[in-house]
Short mmCIF file of C-alpha atoms in Angstrom, two decimals:
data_model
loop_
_atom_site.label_atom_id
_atom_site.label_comp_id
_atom_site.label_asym_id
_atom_site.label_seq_id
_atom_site.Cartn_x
_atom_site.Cartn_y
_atom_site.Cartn_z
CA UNK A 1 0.00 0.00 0.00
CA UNK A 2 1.65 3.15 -0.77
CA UNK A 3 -0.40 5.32 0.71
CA UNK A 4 -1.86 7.43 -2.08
CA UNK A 5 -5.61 7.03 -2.51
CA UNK A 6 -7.48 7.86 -5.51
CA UNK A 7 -11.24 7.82 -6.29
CA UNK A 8 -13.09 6.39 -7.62
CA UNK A 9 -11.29 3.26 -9.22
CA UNK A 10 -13.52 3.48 -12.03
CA UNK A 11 -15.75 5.39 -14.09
CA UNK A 12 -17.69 5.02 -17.06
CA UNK A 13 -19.28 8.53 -18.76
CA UNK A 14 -20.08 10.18 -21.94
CA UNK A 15 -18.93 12.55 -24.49
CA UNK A 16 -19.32 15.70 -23.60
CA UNK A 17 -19.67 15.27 -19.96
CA UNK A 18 -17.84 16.35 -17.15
CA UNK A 19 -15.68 14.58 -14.29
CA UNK A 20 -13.82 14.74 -11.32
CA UNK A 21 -10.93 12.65 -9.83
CA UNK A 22 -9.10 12.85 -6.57
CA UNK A 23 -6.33 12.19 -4.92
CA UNK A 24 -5.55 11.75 -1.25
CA UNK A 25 -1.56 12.15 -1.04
CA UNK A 26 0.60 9.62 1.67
CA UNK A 27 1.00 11.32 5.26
CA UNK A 28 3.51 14.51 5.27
CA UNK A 29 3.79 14.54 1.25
CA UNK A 30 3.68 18.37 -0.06
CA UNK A 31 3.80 17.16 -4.02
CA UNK A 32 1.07 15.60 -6.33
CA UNK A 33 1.54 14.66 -9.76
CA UNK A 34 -0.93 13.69 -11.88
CA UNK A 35 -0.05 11.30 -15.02
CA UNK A 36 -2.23 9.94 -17.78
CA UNK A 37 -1.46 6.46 -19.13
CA UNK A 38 -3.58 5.66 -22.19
CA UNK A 39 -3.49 2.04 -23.99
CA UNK A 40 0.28 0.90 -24.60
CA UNK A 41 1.53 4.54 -23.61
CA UNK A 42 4.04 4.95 -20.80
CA UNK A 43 2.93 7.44 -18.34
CA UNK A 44 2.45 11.34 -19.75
CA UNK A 45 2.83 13.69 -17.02
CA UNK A 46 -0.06 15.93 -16.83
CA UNK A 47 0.65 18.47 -14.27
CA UNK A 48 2.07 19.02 -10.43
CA UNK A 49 1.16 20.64 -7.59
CA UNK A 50 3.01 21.69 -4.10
CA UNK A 51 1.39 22.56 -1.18
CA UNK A 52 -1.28 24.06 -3.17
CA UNK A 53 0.34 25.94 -5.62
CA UNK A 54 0.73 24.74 -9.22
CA UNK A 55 4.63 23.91 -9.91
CA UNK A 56 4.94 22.15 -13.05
CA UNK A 57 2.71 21.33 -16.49
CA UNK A 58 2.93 19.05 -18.71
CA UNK A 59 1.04 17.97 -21.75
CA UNK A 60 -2.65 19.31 -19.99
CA UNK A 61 -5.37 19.48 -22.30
CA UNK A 62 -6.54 23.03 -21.88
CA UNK A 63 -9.96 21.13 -21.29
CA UNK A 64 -8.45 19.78 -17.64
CA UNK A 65 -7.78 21.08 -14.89
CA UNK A 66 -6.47 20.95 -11.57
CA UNK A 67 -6.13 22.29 -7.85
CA UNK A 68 -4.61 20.91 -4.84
CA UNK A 69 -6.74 22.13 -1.43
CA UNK A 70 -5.41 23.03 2.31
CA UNK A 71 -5.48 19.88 3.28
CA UNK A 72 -3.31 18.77 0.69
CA UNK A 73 -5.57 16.70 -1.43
CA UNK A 74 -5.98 16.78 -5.24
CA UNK A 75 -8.60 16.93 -7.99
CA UNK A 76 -8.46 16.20 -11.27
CA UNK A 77 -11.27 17.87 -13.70
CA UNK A 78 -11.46 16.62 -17.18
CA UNK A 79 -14.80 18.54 -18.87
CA UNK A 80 -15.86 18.21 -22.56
CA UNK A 81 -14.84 14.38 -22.34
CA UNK A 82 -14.24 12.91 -25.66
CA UNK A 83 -13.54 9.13 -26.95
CA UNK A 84 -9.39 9.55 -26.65
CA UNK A 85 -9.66 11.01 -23.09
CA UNK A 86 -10.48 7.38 -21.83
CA UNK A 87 -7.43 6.35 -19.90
CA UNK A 88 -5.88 5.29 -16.33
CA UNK A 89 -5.50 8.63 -14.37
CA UNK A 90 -2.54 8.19 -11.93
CA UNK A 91 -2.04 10.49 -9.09
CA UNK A 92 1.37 10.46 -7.39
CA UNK A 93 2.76 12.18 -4.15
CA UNK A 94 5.98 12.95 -3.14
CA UNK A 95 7.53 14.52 -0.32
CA UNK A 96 9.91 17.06 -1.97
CA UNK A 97 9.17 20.05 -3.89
CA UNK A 98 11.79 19.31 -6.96
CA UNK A 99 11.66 16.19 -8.73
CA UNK A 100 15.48 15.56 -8.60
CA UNK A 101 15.29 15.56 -4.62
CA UNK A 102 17.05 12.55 -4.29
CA UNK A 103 15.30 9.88 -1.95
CA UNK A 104 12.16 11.27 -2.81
CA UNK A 105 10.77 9.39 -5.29
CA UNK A 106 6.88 9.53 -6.71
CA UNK A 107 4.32 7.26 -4.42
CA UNK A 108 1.96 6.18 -6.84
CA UNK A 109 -2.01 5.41 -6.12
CA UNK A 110 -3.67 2.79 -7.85
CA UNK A 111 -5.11 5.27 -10.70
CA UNK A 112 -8.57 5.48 -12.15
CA UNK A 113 -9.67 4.01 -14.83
CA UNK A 114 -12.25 6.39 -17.02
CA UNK A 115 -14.18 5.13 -20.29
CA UNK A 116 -15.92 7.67 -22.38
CA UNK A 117 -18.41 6.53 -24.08
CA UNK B 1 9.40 13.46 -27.64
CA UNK B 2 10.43 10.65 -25.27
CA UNK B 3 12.91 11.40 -23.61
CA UNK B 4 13.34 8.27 -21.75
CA UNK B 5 12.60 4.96 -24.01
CA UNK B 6 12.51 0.86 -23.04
CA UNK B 7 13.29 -0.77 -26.45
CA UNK B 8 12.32 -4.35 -25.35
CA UNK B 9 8.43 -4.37 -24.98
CA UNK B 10 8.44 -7.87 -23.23
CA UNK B 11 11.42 -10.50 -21.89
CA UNK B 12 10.88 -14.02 -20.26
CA UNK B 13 13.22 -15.34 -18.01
CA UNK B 14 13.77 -18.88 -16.25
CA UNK B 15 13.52 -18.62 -12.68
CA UNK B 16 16.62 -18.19 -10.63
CA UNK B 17 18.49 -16.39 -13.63
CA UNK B 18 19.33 -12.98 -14.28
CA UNK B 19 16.78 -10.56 -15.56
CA UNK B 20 18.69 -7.74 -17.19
CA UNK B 21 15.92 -4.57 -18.40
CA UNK B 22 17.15 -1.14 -20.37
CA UNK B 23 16.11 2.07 -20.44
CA UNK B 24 18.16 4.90 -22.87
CA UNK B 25 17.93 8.40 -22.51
CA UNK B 26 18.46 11.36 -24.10
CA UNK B 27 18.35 14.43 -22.07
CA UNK B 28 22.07 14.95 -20.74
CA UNK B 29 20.45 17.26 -17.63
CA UNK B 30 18.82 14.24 -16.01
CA UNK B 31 20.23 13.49 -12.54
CA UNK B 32 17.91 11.12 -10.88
CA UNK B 33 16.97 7.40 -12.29
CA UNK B 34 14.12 5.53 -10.64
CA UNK B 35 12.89 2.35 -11.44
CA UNK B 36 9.35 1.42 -10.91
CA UNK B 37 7.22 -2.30 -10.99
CA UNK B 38 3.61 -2.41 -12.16
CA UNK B 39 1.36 -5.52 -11.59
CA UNK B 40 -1.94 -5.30 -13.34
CA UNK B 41 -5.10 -3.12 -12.13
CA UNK B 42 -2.45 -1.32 -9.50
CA UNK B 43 -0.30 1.81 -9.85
CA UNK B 44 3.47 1.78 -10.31
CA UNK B 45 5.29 0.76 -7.43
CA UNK B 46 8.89 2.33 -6.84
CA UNK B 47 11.81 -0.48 -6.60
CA UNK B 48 15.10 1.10 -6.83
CA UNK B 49 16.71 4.48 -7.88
CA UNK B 50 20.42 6.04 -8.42
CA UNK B 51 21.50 9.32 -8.90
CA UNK B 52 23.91 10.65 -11.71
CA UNK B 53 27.27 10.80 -9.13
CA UNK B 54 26.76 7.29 -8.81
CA UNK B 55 27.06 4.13 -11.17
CA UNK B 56 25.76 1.61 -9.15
CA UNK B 57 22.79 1.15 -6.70
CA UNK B 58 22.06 -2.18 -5.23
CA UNK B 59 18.72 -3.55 -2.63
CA UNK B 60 18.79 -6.87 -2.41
CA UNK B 61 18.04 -8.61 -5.62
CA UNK B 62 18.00 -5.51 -7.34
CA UNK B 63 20.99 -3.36 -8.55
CA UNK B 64 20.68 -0.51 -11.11
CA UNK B 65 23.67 0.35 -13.21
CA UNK B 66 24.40 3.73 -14.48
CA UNK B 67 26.27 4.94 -17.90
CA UNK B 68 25.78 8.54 -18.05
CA UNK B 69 28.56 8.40 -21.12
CA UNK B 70 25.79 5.45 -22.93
CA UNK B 71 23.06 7.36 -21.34
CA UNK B 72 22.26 4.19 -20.28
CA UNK B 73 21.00 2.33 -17.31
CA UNK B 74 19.93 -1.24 -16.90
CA UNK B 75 17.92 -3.12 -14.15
CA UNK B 76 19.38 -6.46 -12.84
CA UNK B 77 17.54 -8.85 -10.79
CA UNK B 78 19.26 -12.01 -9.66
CA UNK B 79 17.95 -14.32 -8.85
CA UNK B 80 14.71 -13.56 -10.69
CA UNK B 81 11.67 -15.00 -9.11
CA UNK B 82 8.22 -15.75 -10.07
CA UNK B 83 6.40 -12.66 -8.24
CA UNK B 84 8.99 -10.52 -10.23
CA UNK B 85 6.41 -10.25 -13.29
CA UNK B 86 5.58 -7.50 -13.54
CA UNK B 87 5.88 -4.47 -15.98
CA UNK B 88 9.05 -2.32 -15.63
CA UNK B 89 9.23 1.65 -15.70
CA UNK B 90 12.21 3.46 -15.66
CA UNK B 91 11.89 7.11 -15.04
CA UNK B 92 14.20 9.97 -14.81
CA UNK B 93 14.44 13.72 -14.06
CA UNK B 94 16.48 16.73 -14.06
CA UNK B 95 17.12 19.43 -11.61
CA UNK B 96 16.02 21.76 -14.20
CA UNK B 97 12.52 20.80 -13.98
CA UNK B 98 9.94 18.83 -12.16
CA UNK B 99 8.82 16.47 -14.42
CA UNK B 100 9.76 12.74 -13.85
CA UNK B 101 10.08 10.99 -17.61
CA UNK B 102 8.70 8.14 -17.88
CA UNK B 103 9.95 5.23 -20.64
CA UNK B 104 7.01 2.36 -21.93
CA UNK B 105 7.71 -0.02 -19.89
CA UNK B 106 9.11 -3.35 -20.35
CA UNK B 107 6.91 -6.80 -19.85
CA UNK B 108 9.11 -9.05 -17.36
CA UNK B 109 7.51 -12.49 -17.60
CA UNK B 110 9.90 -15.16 -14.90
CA UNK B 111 8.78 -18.42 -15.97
CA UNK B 112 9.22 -21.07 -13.27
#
């Protein structure tokens, strides 16, 4: 268990429709990443956030969106869903601000899978 | 534009042998190597990582070898065991940045 907990593990929608993911980081970690991992892709970073303020994009859809809240949790919004949006959603936490912080590697949860339909 | 690539898709190895999995890269700024282990229907586990003033990391069955000249660096596991299949991510990152690259993975099948 690494301690990252994502909801919910799954979930089917439509085109056109709106959704939310979060992320619950491990104990004491300040960094979430977020990473989308569509079929036979490696993991695409999306974007990160520490201690609430957004540090690092990636390759974000300007249809998504994020936030990380006070208590250090994350959400993920993907709106205007469309057929090549369906993909695991991985959410990662980290205790270190910089990704090259040695020892302080990414904790990943166990993602969530969304289908658009 | 990846940055960090696993050429070998899949590899099958006989129990109690080496497993031996590469990763290339080509960004000469990355510092920090991480390996990571994926079983089906969970997320990426972290196994091992090394940083670029080192060329060699070991943990147990697992050592990770560094060539920053190859921009290279391999996985071994010895002996390999059963529970080792798994998919294989290697990931790296640069003090310039915050992203961790990710390479494809690589399909580690230990057959006993």
């Amino acid at each position: 268990d690494s301690g990252v907990t994502q909801t919910p593990k799954h979930l089917i929608t439509a085109t056109g429709q709106r959704v939310t993911l979060r992320c619950s980081p491990r104990s004491g970690d300040l960094s979430v990443y977020w990473y989308q991992q569509s079929l036979d892709q490696g993991l695409q970073f999306l974007i990160q956030y520490y201690n609430g303020e957004e540090r690092a994009k990636g390759n974000i859809l300007e249809r998504f969106s994020a936030q990380q809240f006070p208590d250090l949790h994350s959400e993920l919004n993907l709106s205007s869903l469309e057929l090549g949006d369906s993909a695991l959603y991985f959410c990662a936490s980290s205790a270190a601000g910089y990704s090259s912080s040695y020892n302080s590697p990414l904790h990943f949860g166990n993602g969530t899978r969304l289908t658009v339909t | 534009d990846q940055q960090v690539k696993q050429n070998s898709p899949s590899l099958s190895v006989q129990e109690g042998r080496i497993s031996i999995l590469n990763c290339d890269y080509t960004n000469s700024m990355f510092d920090y190597f991480l390996w990571y282990k994926k079983y089906p229907a969970e997320g990426p586990t972290f196994l091992i990582s090394i940083s670029s003033i080192k060329d060699k990391n070991e943990d147990g069955r697992f050592t990770v070898f560094l060539n920053k000249s190859a921009k290279h660096l391999s996985l071994h596991i010895v002996p390999s065991q059963p529970g080792d299949s798994a998919v294989y991510f290697c990931a790296a990152t640069a003090n310039t940045g915050n992203q961790f690259y990710f390479g494809t993975g690589t399909s580690l099948t230990v057959i006993p």
